[in-house]
Amino acid sequence: MLAGLTAGAIAAIIATLASLPLHSPVDSAFNSATVAVACLVLGLIAGALWTRMGERPVMVFGALGALFVVVVIVAFVGNSLLDRFLSFVLPLAAIAFVICALLTPLLSSYFSKSDLGWKSWGPATVAVVAALVVGFALITQGDAESGELALPPPPTAAPATAVPPTMAPTRTVAPTAAPTAAATRPAATQQSVAPTNTLAPAPTDEPTPAPTAASAMSGEAGQSFVIGEGSEITFTVEEELGRSPIRFDAVISSTGLSGTANLDGQPSVVTLDLHSLSSDQQYRDRYIQSRMFPDTPEAIVTVDQLPDLPQSFFDGETTNGQLDGSLQIGDTVTPLVFDVEARHDGDVINVLGRTTFTWEQLGLAKPTARSVVYLADEVRVQVLLVGRGAP
C-alpha cells in the first residue's frame, strides 16, 4: 500500500506541474489541488491492487489499464458537457496511470524490507505531504476568466499642458510680420506698430484659457463621446454543475458595445450586441444566443441625464458616484442604479459602472441546462466604457 501511495504522490507532483499550461474546463473543480488528490487516490488503488493480486505485475497492469479505459470514456462523455474536459483530463490521466503502474512494483521492493519497520512510513509521508503542498500552493494559478474590470491607468502627461505651447508659437507670427513692414517702409513704422498694439486685444484668447478652469463644466460638458474600442461588459453569476460539490462564478463577457456618452445633459445611450456575449463554455454561449435571446440581438442601456460633474473630473481626477439608468431588452425596461467611477482624460473619458439585477427583474426565466444543478438569482454586472470625443 505504501508503495502505491508513494508512487501516487510522485505522479501527483508531476501531473500537477503538467496541468498548469492546460486550460481547465472549470477552474474551481479541476485545478492543481484536485489533480494532486486524484493522483494520490490512484496511487492507493494501485497499491491495493498490487497487494490483492499477489504482487503480479501483469495483472496489476491489466487492472490499471482497464481503469484507464473507463477514465477515457468518462472524459469523452464529459467533453460533451464541458468544453476542454477531454484535453485536460486525458493527458493528466495518462501521466498518473503510467507513473503509478511503473513505480508501484519498483517501490514495493523497498517497502517490503522487514528491517524498515515503522521507518517505511517516512518516505511515503514526505512524498504525500510534498504532493499536497504543491497541489494546494498552485491552486491560484488557474486560467478562469474574471468578471472584474478596472479603469485604465491615467495618461502619463496631462492633455491640458499640451494646449498652451501650440497657442504660444502662433502669437510669434505677429512680430515676424512687423519687422518686414518696418524694413520696407520706415516712415510707416509708427503706423505699423500701432496695429500691432491694436492686436493686444487678441489676448482675449488669453483670458479664455484662464476661465477654462472655472468654466470647464460648461465648455467641456458640451462634448459628446463615442463609445467604442476598449469598452467591455461582464456578467457574473454563481453556478454549480452536476456531480460537482463546488460552486463557481460563470463569467459572460462582450466587447460589442457602441453608443454615445453626452456630458451636456442629453441622454447617454449604450447598445450591447447580445449575440456577441461569450464565456469559457460553448454550450453556455449557444444557450444565450439560441434560447435566451434568439430574436433580441441588442440590449440598450440609457442614462437620461448625467448629474452635475465636479471640476476635479475635468482635471483628470477619478470621480465616484451613482447613476440612475435603465436596461431595455426587447419590450422590458428595467431600472438600474450604477455605482460609477469616471475619469476625463482630455479627448477620452473612461467610465466604470457596477450594478446587479435578478432574472425576474429582466422578465426572464432563470436559465436551465442538463448539466447545471444550481444558478444564482443575482447577476453581477461590470461595464467599462471608453469614449472618444466626437469629431
mmCIF file with all atom_site columns, C-alpha atoms in Angstrom, residues 31-238:
data_model
loop_
_atom_site.group_PDB
_atom_site.id
_atom_site.type_symbol
_atom_site.label_atom_id
_atom_site.label_alt_id
_atom_site.label_comp_id
_atom_site.label_asym_id
_atom_site.label_entity_id
_atom_site.label_seq_id
_atom_site.pdbx_PDB_ins_code
_atom_site.Cartn_x
_atom_site.Cartn_y
_atom_site.Cartn_z
_atom_site.occupancy
_atom_site.B_iso_or_equiv
_atom_site.pdbx_formal_charge
_atom_site.auth_seq_id
_atom_site.auth_comp_id
_atom_site.auth_asym_id
_atom_site.auth_atom_id
_atom_site.pdbx_PDB_model_num
ATOM 1   C CA . ASN A 1 31  ? -7.303  22.571  -10.628 1.00 0.00 ? 31  ASN A CA 1
ATOM 2   C CA . SER A 1 32  ? -3.896  21.673  -9.243  1.00 0.00 ? 32  SER A CA 1
ATOM 3   C CA . ALA A 1 33  ? -5.344  20.599  -5.881  1.00 0.00 ? 33  ALA A CA 1
ATOM 4   C CA . THR A 1 34  ? -7.914  18.221  -7.372  1.00 0.00 ? 34  THR A CA 1
ATOM 5   C CA . VAL A 1 35  ? -5.250  16.821  -9.721  1.00 0.00 ? 35  VAL A CA 1
ATOM 6   C CA . ALA A 1 36  ? -2.961  16.087  -6.763  1.00 0.00 ? 36  ALA A CA 1
ATOM 7   C CA . VAL A 1 37  ? -5.728  14.439  -4.721  1.00 0.00 ? 37  VAL A CA 1
ATOM 8   C CA . ALA A 1 38  ? -6.854  12.340  -7.703  1.00 0.00 ? 38  ALA A CA 1
ATOM 9   C CA . CYS A 1 39  ? -3.300  11.073  -8.232  1.00 0.00 ? 39  CYS A CA 1
ATOM 10  C CA . LEU A 1 40  ? -2.979  10.128  -4.555  1.00 0.00 ? 40  LEU A CA 1
ATOM 11  C CA . VAL A 1 41  ? -6.256  8.194   -4.767  1.00 0.00 ? 41  VAL A CA 1
ATOM 12  C CA . LEU A 1 42  ? -4.987  6.422   -7.881  1.00 0.00 ? 42  LEU A CA 1
ATOM 13  C CA . GLY A 1 43  ? -1.799  5.557   -6.011  1.00 0.00 ? 43  GLY A CA 1
ATOM 14  C CA . LEU A 1 44  ? -3.829  3.978   -3.206  1.00 0.00 ? 44  LEU A CA 1
ATOM 15  C CA . ILE A 1 45  ? -5.773  1.964   -5.789  1.00 0.00 ? 45  ILE A CA 1
ATOM 16  C CA . ALA A 1 46  ? -2.521  0.832   -7.435  1.00 0.00 ? 46  ALA A CA 1
ATOM 17  C CA . GLY A 1 47  ? -1.101  -0.195  -4.047  1.00 0.00 ? 47  GLY A CA 1
ATOM 18  C CA . ALA A 1 48  ? -4.262  -2.095  -3.139  1.00 0.00 ? 48  ALA A CA 1
ATOM 19  C CA . LEU A 1 49  ? -4.251  -3.916  -6.495  1.00 0.00 ? 49  LEU A CA 1
ATOM 20  C CA . TRP A 1 50  ? -0.584  -4.820  -6.049  1.00 0.00 ? 50  TRP A CA 1
ATOM 21  C CA . THR A 1 51  ? -1.306  -6.353  -2.658  1.00 0.00 ? 51  THR A CA 1
ATOM 22  C CA . ARG A 1 52  ? -4.565  -8.100  -3.611  1.00 0.00 ? 52  ARG A CA 1
ATOM 23  C CA . MET A 1 53  ? -3.170  -9.593  -6.823  1.00 0.00 ? 53  MET A CA 1
ATOM 24  C CA . GLY A 1 54  ? -0.191  -11.174 -5.156  1.00 0.00 ? 54  GLY A CA 1
ATOM 25  C CA . GLU A 1 55  ? 2.318   -8.680  -6.488  1.00 0.00 ? 55  GLU A CA 1
ATOM 26  C CA . ARG A 1 56  ? 1.924   -9.919  -10.068 1.00 0.00 ? 56  ARG A CA 1
ATOM 27  C CA . PRO A 1 57  ? 2.817   -7.029  -12.383 1.00 0.00 ? 57  PRO A CA 1
ATOM 28  C CA . VAL A 1 58  ? 0.926   -8.319  -15.424 1.00 0.00 ? 58  VAL A CA 1
ATOM 29  C CA . MET A 1 59  ? -2.371  -8.491  -13.558 1.00 0.00 ? 59  MET A CA 1
ATOM 30  C CA . VAL A 1 60  ? -1.836  -5.083  -11.964 1.00 0.00 ? 60  VAL A CA 1
ATOM 31  C CA . PHE A 1 61  ? -1.019  -3.537  -15.344 1.00 0.00 ? 61  PHE A CA 1
ATOM 32  C CA . GLY A 1 62  ? -4.153  -5.110  -16.810 1.00 0.00 ? 62  GLY A CA 1
ATOM 33  C CA . ALA A 1 63  ? -6.368  -3.828  -13.999 1.00 0.00 ? 63  ALA A CA 1
ATOM 34  C CA . LEU A 1 64  ? -4.935  -0.319  -14.199 1.00 0.00 ? 64  LEU A CA 1
ATOM 35  C CA . GLY A 1 65  ? -5.272  -0.414  -17.987 1.00 0.00 ? 65  GLY A CA 1
ATOM 36  C CA . ALA A 1 66  ? -8.955  -1.309  -17.694 1.00 0.00 ? 66  ALA A CA 1
ATOM 37  C CA . LEU A 1 67  ? -9.450  1.527   -15.214 1.00 0.00 ? 67  LEU A CA 1
ATOM 38  C CA . PHE A 1 68  ? -7.699  3.919   -17.605 1.00 0.00 ? 68  PHE A CA 1
ATOM 39  C CA . VAL A 1 69  ? -10.119 2.932   -20.376 1.00 0.00 ? 69  VAL A CA 1
ATOM 40  C CA . VAL A 1 70  ? -13.006 3.810   -18.053 1.00 0.00 ? 70  VAL A CA 1
ATOM 41  C CA . VAL A 1 71  ? -11.442 7.215   -17.386 1.00 0.00 ? 71  VAL A CA 1
ATOM 42  C CA . VAL A 1 72  ? -11.053 7.813   -21.131 1.00 0.00 ? 72  VAL A CA 1
ATOM 43  C CA . ILE A 1 73  ? -14.733 7.003   -21.713 1.00 0.00 ? 73  ILE A CA 1
ATOM 44  C CA . VAL A 1 74  ? -15.750 9.359   -18.905 1.00 0.00 ? 74  VAL A CA 1
ATOM 45  C CA . ALA A 1 75  ? -13.523 12.056  -20.407 1.00 0.00 ? 75  ALA A CA 1
ATOM 46  C CA . PHE A 1 76  ? -15.207 11.720  -23.805 1.00 0.00 ? 76  PHE A CA 1
ATOM 47  C CA . VAL A 1 77  ? -18.670 11.868  -22.242 1.00 0.00 ? 77  VAL A CA 1
ATOM 48  C CA . GLY A 1 78  ? -17.686 14.806  -20.044 1.00 0.00 ? 78  GLY A CA 1
ATOM 49  C CA . ASN A 1 79  ? -16.404 16.697  -23.068 1.00 0.00 ? 79  ASN A CA 1
ATOM 50  C CA . SER A 1 80  ? -19.949 16.820  -24.422 1.00 0.00 ? 80  SER A CA 1
ATOM 51  C CA . LEU A 1 81  ? -20.967 18.730  -21.299 1.00 0.00 ? 81  LEU A CA 1
ATOM 52  C CA . LEU A 1 82  ? -17.862 20.821  -20.642 1.00 0.00 ? 82  LEU A CA 1
ATOM 53  C CA . ASP A 1 83  ? -15.500 22.232  -23.234 1.00 0.00 ? 83  ASP A CA 1
ATOM 54  C CA . ARG A 1 84  ? -11.846 21.149  -22.841 1.00 0.00 ? 84  ARG A CA 1
ATOM 55  C CA . PHE A 1 85  ? -12.783 18.349  -20.422 1.00 0.00 ? 85  PHE A CA 1
ATOM 56  C CA . LEU A 1 86  ? -11.089 15.745  -22.624 1.00 0.00 ? 86  LEU A CA 1
ATOM 57  C CA . SER A 1 87  ? -7.998  17.829  -23.397 1.00 0.00 ? 87  SER A CA 1
ATOM 58  C CA . PHE A 1 88  ? -7.496  18.491  -19.685 1.00 0.00 ? 88  PHE A CA 1
ATOM 59  C CA . VAL A 1 89  ? -8.253  15.076  -18.184 1.00 0.00 ? 89  VAL A CA 1
ATOM 60  C CA . LEU A 1 90  ? -6.738  12.712  -20.765 1.00 0.00 ? 90  LEU A CA 1
ATOM 61  C CA . PRO A 1 91  ? -3.052  13.787  -20.684 1.00 0.00 ? 91  PRO A CA 1
ATOM 62  C CA . LEU A 1 92  ? -3.020  14.075  -16.894 1.00 0.00 ? 92  LEU A CA 1
ATOM 63  C CA . ALA A 1 93  ? -4.676  10.668  -16.503 1.00 0.00 ? 93  ALA A CA 1
ATOM 64  C CA . ALA A 1 94  ? -2.100  9.135   -18.841 1.00 0.00 ? 94  ALA A CA 1
ATOM 65  C CA . ILE A 1 95  ? 0.754   10.603  -16.776 1.00 0.00 ? 95  ILE A CA 1
ATOM 66  C CA . ALA A 1 96  ? -0.729  9.402   -13.490 1.00 0.00 ? 96  ALA A CA 1
ATOM 67  C CA . PHE A 1 97  ? -1.543  5.869   -14.683 1.00 0.00 ? 97  PHE A CA 1
ATOM 68  C CA . VAL A 1 98  ? 1.857   5.290   -16.291 1.00 0.00 ? 98  VAL A CA 1
ATOM 69  C CA . ILE A 1 99  ? 3.787   6.518   -13.240 1.00 0.00 ? 99  ILE A CA 1
ATOM 70  C CA . CYS A 1 100 ? 1.677   4.521   -10.777 1.00 0.00 ? 100 CYS A CA 1
ATOM 71  C CA . ALA A 1 101 ? 1.863   1.374   -12.912 1.00 0.00 ? 101 ALA A CA 1
ATOM 72  C CA . LEU A 1 102 ? 5.646   1.554   -13.247 1.00 0.00 ? 102 LEU A CA 1
ATOM 73  C CA . LEU A 1 103 ? 6.679   2.825   -9.817  1.00 0.00 ? 103 LEU A CA 1
ATOM 74  C CA . THR A 1 104 ? 4.389   0.726   -7.610  1.00 0.00 ? 104 THR A CA 1
ATOM 75  C CA . PRO A 1 105 ? 6.206   -2.585  -8.368  1.00 0.00 ? 105 PRO A CA 1
ATOM 76  C CA . LEU A 1 106 ? 9.612   -0.894  -8.132  1.00 0.00 ? 106 LEU A CA 1
ATOM 77  C CA . LEU A 1 107 ? 8.907   0.809   -4.815  1.00 0.00 ? 107 LEU A CA 1
ATOM 78  C CA . SER A 1 108 ? 7.314   -2.304  -3.335  1.00 0.00 ? 108 SER A CA 1
ATOM 79  C CA . SER A 1 109 ? 10.723  -3.973  -3.184  1.00 0.00 ? 109 SER A CA 1
ATOM 80  C CA . TYR A 1 110 ? 11.911  -1.139  -0.937  1.00 0.00 ? 110 TYR A CA 1
ATOM 81  C CA . PHE A 1 111 ? 8.872   -1.006  1.333   1.00 0.00 ? 111 PHE A CA 1
ATOM 82  C CA . SER A 1 112 ? 8.724   -4.780  1.701   1.00 0.00 ? 112 SER A CA 1
ATOM 83  C CA . LYS A 1 113 ? 12.021  -4.893  3.574   1.00 0.00 ? 113 LYS A CA 1
ATOM 84  C CA . SER A 1 114 ? 11.251  -6.240  7.017   1.00 0.00 ? 114 SER A CA 1
ATOM 85  C CA . ASP A 1 115 ? 14.055  -4.344  8.734   1.00 0.00 ? 115 ASP A CA 1
ATOM 86  C CA . LEU A 1 116 ? 12.499  -0.953  7.937   1.00 0.00 ? 116 LEU A CA 1
ATOM 87  C CA . GLY A 1 117 ? 9.574   -1.288  10.323  1.00 0.00 ? 117 GLY A CA 1
ATOM 88  C CA . TRP A 1 118 ? 7.858   1.995   11.084  1.00 0.00 ? 118 TRP A CA 1
ATOM 89  C CA . LYS A 1 119 ? 10.616  3.838   9.217   1.00 0.00 ? 119 LYS A CA 1
ATOM 90  C CA . SER A 1 120 ? 8.944   2.816   5.966   1.00 0.00 ? 120 SER A CA 1
ATOM 91  C CA . TRP A 1 121 ? 6.287   5.443   6.653   1.00 0.00 ? 121 TRP A CA 1
ATOM 92  C CA . GLY A 1 122 ? 8.856   8.242   6.492   1.00 0.00 ? 122 GLY A CA 1
ATOM 93  C CA . PRO A 1 123 ? 9.417   8.420   2.710   1.00 0.00 ? 123 PRO A CA 1
ATOM 94  C CA . ALA A 1 124 ? 5.720   7.859   1.999   1.00 0.00 ? 124 ALA A CA 1
ATOM 95  C CA . THR A 1 125 ? 4.694   10.639  4.388   1.00 0.00 ? 125 THR A CA 1
ATOM 96  C CA . VAL A 1 126 ? 7.216   13.080  2.934   1.00 0.00 ? 126 VAL A CA 1
ATOM 97  C CA . ALA A 1 127 ? 6.067   12.298  -0.606  1.00 0.00 ? 127 ALA A CA 1
ATOM 98  C CA . VAL A 1 128 ? 2.371   12.722  0.247   1.00 0.00 ? 128 VAL A CA 1
ATOM 99  C CA . VAL A 1 129 ? 2.949   16.000  2.098   1.00 0.00 ? 129 VAL A CA 1
ATOM 100 C CA . ALA A 1 130 ? 5.059   17.320  -0.780  1.00 0.00 ? 130 ALA A CA 1
ATOM 101 C CA . ALA A 1 131 ? 2.338   16.397  -3.283  1.00 0.00 ? 131 ALA A CA 1
ATOM 102 C CA . LEU A 1 132 ? -0.367  18.140  -1.259  1.00 0.00 ? 132 LEU A CA 1
ATOM 103 C CA . VAL A 1 133 ? 1.770   21.241  -0.721  1.00 0.00 ? 133 VAL A CA 1
ATOM 104 C CA . VAL A 1 134 ? 2.489   21.553  -4.441  1.00 0.00 ? 134 VAL A CA 1
ATOM 105 C CA . GLY A 1 135 ? -1.136  20.917  -5.368  1.00 0.00 ? 135 GLY A CA 1
ATOM 106 C CA . PHE A 1 136 ? -2.660  23.437  -2.976  1.00 0.00 ? 136 PHE A CA 1
ATOM 107 C CA . ALA A 1 137 ? 0.103   26.015  -3.405  1.00 0.00 ? 137 ALA A CA 1
ATOM 108 C CA . LEU A 1 138 ? -0.580  26.230  -7.140  1.00 0.00 ? 138 LEU A CA 1
ATOM 109 C CA . ILE A 1 139 ? -4.364  26.303  -6.850  1.00 0.00 ? 139 ILE A CA 1
ATOM 110 C CA . THR A 1 140 ? -4.437  30.047  -7.587  1.00 0.00 ? 140 THR A CA 1
ATOM 111 C CA . GLN A 1 141 ? -2.629  29.555  -10.904 1.00 0.00 ? 141 GLN A CA 1
ATOM 112 C CA . GLY A 1 142 ? -5.890  28.921  -12.709 1.00 0.00 ? 142 GLY A CA 1
ATOM 113 C CA . ASP A 1 143 ? -6.893  30.350  -16.046 1.00 0.00 ? 143 ASP A CA 1
ATOM 114 C CA . ALA A 1 144 ? -10.527 31.123  -15.263 1.00 0.00 ? 144 ALA A CA 1
ATOM 115 C CA . GLU A 1 145 ? -11.754 34.441  -16.607 1.00 0.00 ? 145 GLU A CA 1
ATOM 116 C CA . SER A 1 146 ? -12.561 37.071  -14.013 1.00 0.00 ? 146 SER A CA 1
ATOM 117 C CA . GLY A 1 147 ? -15.508 39.417  -14.242 1.00 0.00 ? 147 GLY A CA 1
ATOM 118 C CA . GLU A 1 148 ? -13.580 42.205  -12.537 1.00 0.00 ? 148 GLU A CA 1
ATOM 119 C CA . LEU A 1 149 ? -12.922 45.311  -14.615 1.00 0.00 ? 149 LEU A CA 1
ATOM 120 C CA . ALA A 1 150 ? -10.951 48.451  -13.780 1.00 0.00 ? 150 ALA A CA 1
ATOM 121 C CA . LEU A 1 151 ? -10.323 51.900  -15.187 1.00 0.00 ? 151 LEU A CA 1
ATOM 122 C CA . PRO A 1 152 ? -7.243  52.051  -17.420 1.00 0.00 ? 152 PRO A CA 1
ATOM 123 C CA . PRO A 1 153 ? -4.260  53.897  -15.954 1.00 0.00 ? 153 PRO A CA 1
ATOM 124 C CA . PRO A 1 154 ? -4.296  57.680  -16.482 1.00 0.00 ? 154 PRO A CA 1
ATOM 125 C CA . PRO A 1 155 ? -2.141  59.126  -19.266 1.00 0.00 ? 155 PRO A CA 1
ATOM 126 C CA . THR A 1 156 ? 1.412   59.964  -18.287 1.00 0.00 ? 156 THR A CA 1
ATOM 127 C CA . ALA A 1 157 ? 1.118   63.568  -19.495 1.00 0.00 ? 157 ALA A CA 1
ATOM 128 C CA . ALA A 1 158 ? -1.901  65.726  -18.776 1.00 0.00 ? 158 ALA A CA 1
ATOM 129 C CA . PRO A 1 159 ? -3.638  66.641  -22.040 1.00 0.00 ? 159 PRO A CA 1
ATOM 130 C CA . ALA A 1 160 ? -4.210  70.274  -20.961 1.00 0.00 ? 160 ALA A CA 1
ATOM 131 C CA . THR A 1 161 ? -0.460  71.024  -20.749 1.00 0.00 ? 161 THR A CA 1
ATOM 132 C CA . ALA A 1 162 ? -0.102  70.423  -24.455 1.00 0.00 ? 162 ALA A CA 1
ATOM 133 C CA . VAL A 1 163 ? -2.569  73.195  -25.410 1.00 0.00 ? 163 VAL A CA 1
ATOM 134 C CA . PRO A 1 164 ? -0.729  76.413  -24.340 1.00 0.00 ? 164 PRO A CA 1
ATOM 135 C CA . PRO A 1 165 ? 2.516   75.640  -26.293 1.00 0.00 ? 165 PRO A CA 1
ATOM 136 C CA . THR A 1 166 ? 0.549   75.312  -29.533 1.00 0.00 ? 166 THR A CA 1
ATOM 137 C CA . MET A 1 167 ? -1.108  78.709  -28.956 1.00 0.00 ? 167 MET A CA 1
ATOM 138 C CA . ALA A 1 168 ? 2.145   80.481  -27.951 1.00 0.00 ? 168 ALA A CA 1
ATOM 139 C CA . PRO A 1 169 ? 4.049   79.856  -31.233 1.00 0.00 ? 169 PRO A CA 1
ATOM 140 C CA . THR A 1 170 ? 1.090   81.156  -33.240 1.00 0.00 ? 170 THR A CA 1
ATOM 141 C CA . ARG A 1 171 ? 1.416   84.523  -31.480 1.00 0.00 ? 171 ARG A CA 1
ATOM 142 C CA . THR A 1 172 ? 5.075   84.849  -32.527 1.00 0.00 ? 172 THR A CA 1
ATOM 143 C CA . VAL A 1 173 ? 3.888   85.177  -36.116 1.00 0.00 ? 173 VAL A CA 1
ATOM 144 C CA . ALA A 1 174 ? 2.756   88.798  -35.469 1.00 0.00 ? 174 ALA A CA 1
ATOM 145 C CA . PRO A 1 175 ? 6.289   90.059  -34.613 1.00 0.00 ? 175 PRO A CA 1
ATOM 146 C CA . THR A 1 176 ? 7.710   88.469  -37.767 1.00 0.00 ? 176 THR A CA 1
ATOM 147 C CA . ALA A 1 177 ? 5.217   90.425  -39.875 1.00 0.00 ? 177 ALA A CA 1
ATOM 148 C CA . ALA A 1 178 ? 6.086   93.708  -38.081 1.00 0.00 ? 178 ALA A CA 1
ATOM 149 C CA . PRO A 1 179 ? 9.835   93.799  -38.977 1.00 0.00 ? 179 PRO A CA 1
ATOM 150 C CA . THR A 1 180 ? 9.153   93.146  -42.637 1.00 0.00 ? 180 THR A CA 1
ATOM 151 C CA . ALA A 1 181 ? 6.755   96.074  -42.722 1.00 0.00 ? 181 ALA A CA 1
ATOM 152 C CA . ALA A 1 182 ? 9.289   98.241  -40.912 1.00 0.00 ? 182 ALA A CA 1
ATOM 153 C CA . ALA A 1 183 ? 12.090  97.347  -43.281 1.00 0.00 ? 183 ALA A CA 1
ATOM 154 C CA . THR A 1 184 ? 10.192  98.143  -46.436 1.00 0.00 ? 184 THR A CA 1
ATOM 155 C CA . ARG A 1 185 ? 8.568   101.371 -45.217 1.00 0.00 ? 185 ARG A CA 1
ATOM 156 C CA . PRO A 1 186 ? 10.494  103.128 -42.416 1.00 0.00 ? 186 PRO A CA 1
ATOM 157 C CA . ALA A 1 187 ? 8.118   106.057 -42.341 1.00 0.00 ? 187 ALA A CA 1
ATOM 158 C CA . ALA A 1 188 ? 5.235   103.766 -41.759 1.00 0.00 ? 188 ALA A CA 1
ATOM 159 C CA . THR A 1 189 ? 6.899   102.155 -38.806 1.00 0.00 ? 189 THR A CA 1
ATOM 160 C CA . GLN A 1 190 ? 4.861   104.194 -36.430 1.00 0.00 ? 190 GLN A CA 1
ATOM 161 C CA . GLN A 1 191 ? 1.741   103.223 -38.297 1.00 0.00 ? 191 GLN A CA 1
ATOM 162 C CA . SER A 1 192 ? 2.610   99.533  -38.367 1.00 0.00 ? 192 SER A CA 1
ATOM 163 C CA . VAL A 1 193 ? 3.407   99.499  -34.691 1.00 0.00 ? 193 VAL A CA 1
ATOM 164 C CA . ALA A 1 194 ? 0.016   100.898 -33.913 1.00 0.00 ? 194 ALA A CA 1
ATOM 165 C CA . PRO A 1 195 ? -1.796  97.943  -35.485 1.00 0.00 ? 195 PRO A CA 1
ATOM 166 C CA . THR A 1 196 ? 0.368   95.563  -33.553 1.00 0.00 ? 196 THR A CA 1
ATOM 167 C CA . ASN A 1 197 ? -0.809  97.298  -30.422 1.00 0.00 ? 197 ASN A CA 1
ATOM 168 C CA . THR A 1 198 ? -4.343  97.012  -31.619 1.00 0.00 ? 198 THR A CA 1
ATOM 169 C CA . LEU A 1 199 ? -3.716  93.238  -31.711 1.00 0.00 ? 199 LEU A CA 1
ATOM 170 C CA . ALA A 1 200 ? -3.223  93.468  -27.989 1.00 0.00 ? 200 ALA A CA 1
ATOM 171 C CA . PRO A 1 201 ? -6.940  92.784  -27.571 1.00 0.00 ? 201 PRO A CA 1
ATOM 172 C CA . ALA A 1 202 ? -6.114  89.422  -29.129 1.00 0.00 ? 202 ALA A CA 1
ATOM 173 C CA . PRO A 1 203 ? -5.231  88.482  -25.578 1.00 0.00 ? 203 PRO A CA 1
ATOM 174 C CA . THR A 1 204 ? -8.952  87.938  -25.464 1.00 0.00 ? 204 THR A CA 1
ATOM 175 C CA . ASP A 1 205 ? -7.665  84.428  -26.295 1.00 0.00 ? 205 ASP A CA 1
ATOM 176 C CA . GLU A 1 206 ? -5.513  84.532  -23.201 1.00 0.00 ? 206 GLU A CA 1
ATOM 177 C CA . PRO A 1 207 ? -8.304  85.034  -20.683 1.00 0.00 ? 207 PRO A CA 1
ATOM 178 C CA . THR A 1 208 ? -10.100 82.074  -22.216 1.00 0.00 ? 208 THR A CA 1
ATOM 179 C CA . PRO A 1 209 ? -7.519  79.538  -21.001 1.00 0.00 ? 209 PRO A CA 1
ATOM 180 C CA . ALA A 1 210 ? -7.750  81.047  -17.521 1.00 0.00 ? 210 ALA A CA 1
ATOM 181 C CA . PRO A 1 211 ? -11.547 80.805  -17.288 1.00 0.00 ? 211 PRO A CA 1
ATOM 182 C CA . THR A 1 212 ? -11.433 77.338  -18.822 1.00 0.00 ? 212 THR A CA 1
ATOM 183 C CA . ALA A 1 213 ? -10.529 76.041  -15.417 1.00 0.00 ? 213 ALA A CA 1
ATOM 184 C CA . ALA A 1 214 ? -13.535 77.766  -13.951 1.00 0.00 ? 214 ALA A CA 1
ATOM 185 C CA . SER A 1 215 ? -15.877 77.104  -16.847 1.00 0.00 ? 215 SER A CA 1
ATOM 186 C CA . ALA A 1 216 ? -14.673 73.614  -17.759 1.00 0.00 ? 216 ALA A CA 1
ATOM 187 C CA . MET A 1 217 ? -18.036 72.199  -16.882 1.00 0.00 ? 217 MET A CA 1
ATOM 188 C CA . SER A 1 218 ? -19.803 74.380  -19.411 1.00 0.00 ? 218 SER A CA 1
ATOM 189 C CA . GLY A 1 219 ? -17.050 74.221  -22.042 1.00 0.00 ? 219 GLY A CA 1
ATOM 190 C CA . GLU A 1 220 ? -16.274 70.520  -21.826 1.00 0.00 ? 220 GLU A CA 1
ATOM 191 C CA . ALA A 1 221 ? -19.789 69.449  -20.950 1.00 0.00 ? 221 ALA A CA 1
ATOM 192 C CA . GLY A 1 222 ? -20.892 70.289  -24.489 1.00 0.00 ? 222 GLY A CA 1
ATOM 193 C CA . GLN A 1 223 ? -18.881 67.395  -25.830 1.00 0.00 ? 223 GLN A CA 1
ATOM 194 C CA . SER A 1 224 ? -20.164 64.023  -26.918 1.00 0.00 ? 224 SER A CA 1
ATOM 195 C CA . PHE A 1 225 ? -18.027 60.919  -26.638 1.00 0.00 ? 225 PHE A CA 1
ATOM 196 C CA . VAL A 1 226 ? -18.370 57.930  -28.957 1.00 0.00 ? 226 VAL A CA 1
ATOM 197 C CA . ILE A 1 227 ? -18.215 54.599  -27.122 1.00 0.00 ? 227 ILE A CA 1
ATOM 198 C CA . GLY A 1 228 ? -16.004 52.071  -28.851 1.00 0.00 ? 228 GLY A CA 1
ATOM 199 C CA . GLU A 1 229 ? -12.636 50.341  -28.689 1.00 0.00 ? 229 GLU A CA 1
ATOM 200 C CA . GLY A 1 230 ? -11.541 49.357  -25.183 1.00 0.00 ? 230 GLY A CA 1
ATOM 201 C CA . SER A 1 231 ? -15.093 49.061  -23.861 1.00 0.00 ? 231 SER A CA 1
ATOM 202 C CA . GLU A 1 232 ? -16.161 45.799  -22.225 1.00 0.00 ? 232 GLU A CA 1
ATOM 203 C CA . ILE A 1 233 ? -19.008 44.365  -20.161 1.00 0.00 ? 233 ILE A CA 1
ATOM 204 C CA . THR A 1 234 ? -19.073 41.282  -17.911 1.00 0.00 ? 234 THR A CA 1
ATOM 205 C CA . PHE A 1 235 ? -21.931 39.363  -16.318 1.00 0.00 ? 235 PHE A CA 1
ATOM 206 C CA . THR A 1 236 ? -21.030 37.099  -13.389 1.00 0.00 ? 236 THR A CA 1
ATOM 207 C CA . VAL A 1 237 ? -23.391 34.540  -11.848 1.00 0.00 ? 237 VAL A CA 1
ATOM 208 C CA . GLU A 1 238 ? -22.744 31.747  -9.365  1.00 0.00 ? 238 GLU A CA 1
#
